[in-house]
Coordinates of C-alpha atoms and ligand atoms in Angstrom, one line a residue:
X293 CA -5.8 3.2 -20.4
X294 CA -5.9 2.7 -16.4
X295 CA -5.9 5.7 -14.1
X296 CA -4.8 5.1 -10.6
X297 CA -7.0 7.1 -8.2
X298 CA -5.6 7.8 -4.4
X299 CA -7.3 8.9 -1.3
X300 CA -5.1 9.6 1.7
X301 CA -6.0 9.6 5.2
X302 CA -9.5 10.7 6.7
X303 CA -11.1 10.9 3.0
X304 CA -13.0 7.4 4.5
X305 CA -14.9 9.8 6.6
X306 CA -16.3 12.3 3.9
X307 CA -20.1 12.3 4.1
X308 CA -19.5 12.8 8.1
X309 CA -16.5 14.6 8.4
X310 CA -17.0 18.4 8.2
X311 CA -19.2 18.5 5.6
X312 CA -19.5 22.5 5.7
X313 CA -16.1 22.0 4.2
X314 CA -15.7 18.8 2.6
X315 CA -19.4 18.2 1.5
X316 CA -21.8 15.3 2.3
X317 CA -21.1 13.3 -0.7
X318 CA -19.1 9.4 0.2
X319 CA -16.3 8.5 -0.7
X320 CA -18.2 5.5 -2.2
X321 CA -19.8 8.0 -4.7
X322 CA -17.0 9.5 -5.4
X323 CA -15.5 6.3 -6.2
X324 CA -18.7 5.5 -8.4
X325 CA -18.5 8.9 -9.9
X326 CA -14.6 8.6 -10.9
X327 CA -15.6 5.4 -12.7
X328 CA -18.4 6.6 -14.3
X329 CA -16.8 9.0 -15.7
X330 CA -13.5 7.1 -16.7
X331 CA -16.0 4.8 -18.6
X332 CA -17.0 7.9 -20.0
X333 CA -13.9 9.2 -21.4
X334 CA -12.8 5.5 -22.4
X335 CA -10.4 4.2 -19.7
X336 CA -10.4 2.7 -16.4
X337 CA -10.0 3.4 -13.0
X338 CA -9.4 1.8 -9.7
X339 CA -9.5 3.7 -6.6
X340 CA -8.0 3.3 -3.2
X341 CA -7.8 4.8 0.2
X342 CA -5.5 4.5 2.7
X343 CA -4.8 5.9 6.8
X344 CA -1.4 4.9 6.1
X345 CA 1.3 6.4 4.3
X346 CA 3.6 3.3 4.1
X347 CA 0.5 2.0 2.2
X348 CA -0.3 4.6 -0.3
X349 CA 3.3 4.4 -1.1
X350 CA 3.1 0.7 -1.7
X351 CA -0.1 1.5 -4.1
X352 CA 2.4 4.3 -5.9
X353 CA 5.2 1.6 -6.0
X354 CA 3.5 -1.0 -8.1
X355 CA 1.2 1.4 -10.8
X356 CA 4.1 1.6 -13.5
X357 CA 2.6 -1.1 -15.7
X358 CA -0.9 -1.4 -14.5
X359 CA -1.6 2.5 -14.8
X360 CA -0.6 5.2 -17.2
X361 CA -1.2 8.3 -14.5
X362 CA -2.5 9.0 -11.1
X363 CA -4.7 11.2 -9.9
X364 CA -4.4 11.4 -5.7
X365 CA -5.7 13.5 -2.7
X366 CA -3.5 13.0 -0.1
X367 CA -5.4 14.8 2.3
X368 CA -3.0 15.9 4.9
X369 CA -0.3 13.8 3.8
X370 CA 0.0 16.7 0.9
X371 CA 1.3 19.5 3.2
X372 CA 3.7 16.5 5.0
X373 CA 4.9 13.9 3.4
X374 CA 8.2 14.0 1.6
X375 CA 7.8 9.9 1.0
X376 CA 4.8 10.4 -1.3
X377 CA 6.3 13.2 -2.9
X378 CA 9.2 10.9 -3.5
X379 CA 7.8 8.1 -4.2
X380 CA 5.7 9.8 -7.1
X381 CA 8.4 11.1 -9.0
X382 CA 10.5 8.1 -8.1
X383 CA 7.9 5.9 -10.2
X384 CA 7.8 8.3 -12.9
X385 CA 4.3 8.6 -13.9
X386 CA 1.9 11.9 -14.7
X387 CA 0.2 12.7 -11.4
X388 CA -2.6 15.0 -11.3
X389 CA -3.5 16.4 -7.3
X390 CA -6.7 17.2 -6.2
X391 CA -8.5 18.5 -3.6
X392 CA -12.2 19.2 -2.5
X393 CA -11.7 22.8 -0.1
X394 CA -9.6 25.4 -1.6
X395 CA -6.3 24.8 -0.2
X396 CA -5.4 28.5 -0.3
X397 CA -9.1 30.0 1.1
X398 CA -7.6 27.4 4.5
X399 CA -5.0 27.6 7.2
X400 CA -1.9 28.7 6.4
X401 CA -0.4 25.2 6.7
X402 CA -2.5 24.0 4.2
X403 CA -0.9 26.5 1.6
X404 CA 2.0 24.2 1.4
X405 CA 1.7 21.3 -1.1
X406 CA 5.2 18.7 -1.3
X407 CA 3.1 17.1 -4.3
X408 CA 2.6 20.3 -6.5
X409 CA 6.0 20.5 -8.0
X410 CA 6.3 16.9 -9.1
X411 CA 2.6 16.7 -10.3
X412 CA 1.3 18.5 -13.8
X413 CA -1.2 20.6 -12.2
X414 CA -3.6 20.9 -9.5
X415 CA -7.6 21.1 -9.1
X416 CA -8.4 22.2 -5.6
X417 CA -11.8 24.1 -4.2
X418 CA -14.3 21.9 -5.9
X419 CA -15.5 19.5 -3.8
X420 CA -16.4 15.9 -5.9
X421 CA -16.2 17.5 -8.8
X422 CA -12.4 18.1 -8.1
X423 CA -11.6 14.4 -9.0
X424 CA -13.3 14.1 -12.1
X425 CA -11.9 17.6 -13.3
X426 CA -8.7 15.7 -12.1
X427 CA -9.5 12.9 -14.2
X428 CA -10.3 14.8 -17.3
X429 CA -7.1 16.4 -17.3
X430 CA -5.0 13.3 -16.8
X431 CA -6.9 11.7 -19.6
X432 CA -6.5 14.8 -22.2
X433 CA -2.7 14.7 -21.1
X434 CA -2.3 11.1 -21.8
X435 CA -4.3 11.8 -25.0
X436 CA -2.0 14.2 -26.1
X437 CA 1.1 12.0 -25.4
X438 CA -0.4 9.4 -27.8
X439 CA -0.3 12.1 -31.0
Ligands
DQA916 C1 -7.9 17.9 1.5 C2 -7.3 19.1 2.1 C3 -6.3 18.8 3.2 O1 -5.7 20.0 3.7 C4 -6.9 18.0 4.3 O2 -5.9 17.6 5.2 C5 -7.7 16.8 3.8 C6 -8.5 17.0 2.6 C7 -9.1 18.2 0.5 O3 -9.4 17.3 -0.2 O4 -9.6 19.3 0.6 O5 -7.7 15.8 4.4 O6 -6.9 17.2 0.8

């Protein structure tokens, strides 16, 4: 089983970018974490970051057949982009959102998510952890799909 992991724009800076909100762990660890644990619960995953939209839906385009699920922060791209959202369901697959800050503790405009009604849940608030919880439920989903 391969798990497509996402990271939208900005997530390149975590370690330096407000870490009073976003923590001081890289997304290099992250990474290293998600595959760790994937190992773990006997799949794989490959992760992948992108500024650009146009790219992240490229990476979304060509998972059916190489992945089973995603899992994706799309940083602000979540409480924008209608193309993601799109191109998610377009391609069919299980998504699982996540987030490390609580969406709903934030701004107003972060309360807003064009992924949560095409994905099958959402783990937002915390921080790493959120993408391995993320994982974990993908998996157990997938898992359950098999029986
Ligand atoms: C984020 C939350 C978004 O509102 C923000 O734009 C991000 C990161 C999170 O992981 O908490 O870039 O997706």
């Amino acid at each position: 089983m391969n798990i497509l992991v996402l990271h939208g724009p900005n997530l390149n800076l975590l370690g330096l970018r407000e870490p009073e909100i976003y923590g001081s762990t890289t997304l290099a660890e992250i990474d290293a974490m998600v595959k760790k644990e994937a190992e773990f619960l006997g799949c794989q995953a490959d992760c992948f970051q992108s500024n650009h939209e146009g790219y992240l839906l490229d990476a979304i385009h060509a998972a059916p057949g190489q992945y089973q699920g995603i899992v994706i922060n799309a940083g602000a791209y979540t409480h924008t982009s209608l193309a993601l959202r799109d191109g998610l369901a377009g391609v069919g697959l299980p998504v699982v959102e996540v987030h490390l800050s609580n969406l709903y503790k934030r701004e107003a405009f972060r309360h807003h998510s064009y992924i949560a009604p095409i994905a099958l849940g959402q783990i937002s608030g915390f921080g790493s952890e959120s993408y391995r919880l993320g994982l974990r439920a993908l998996v157990h989903h997938l898992g359950r799909d098999n029986h």
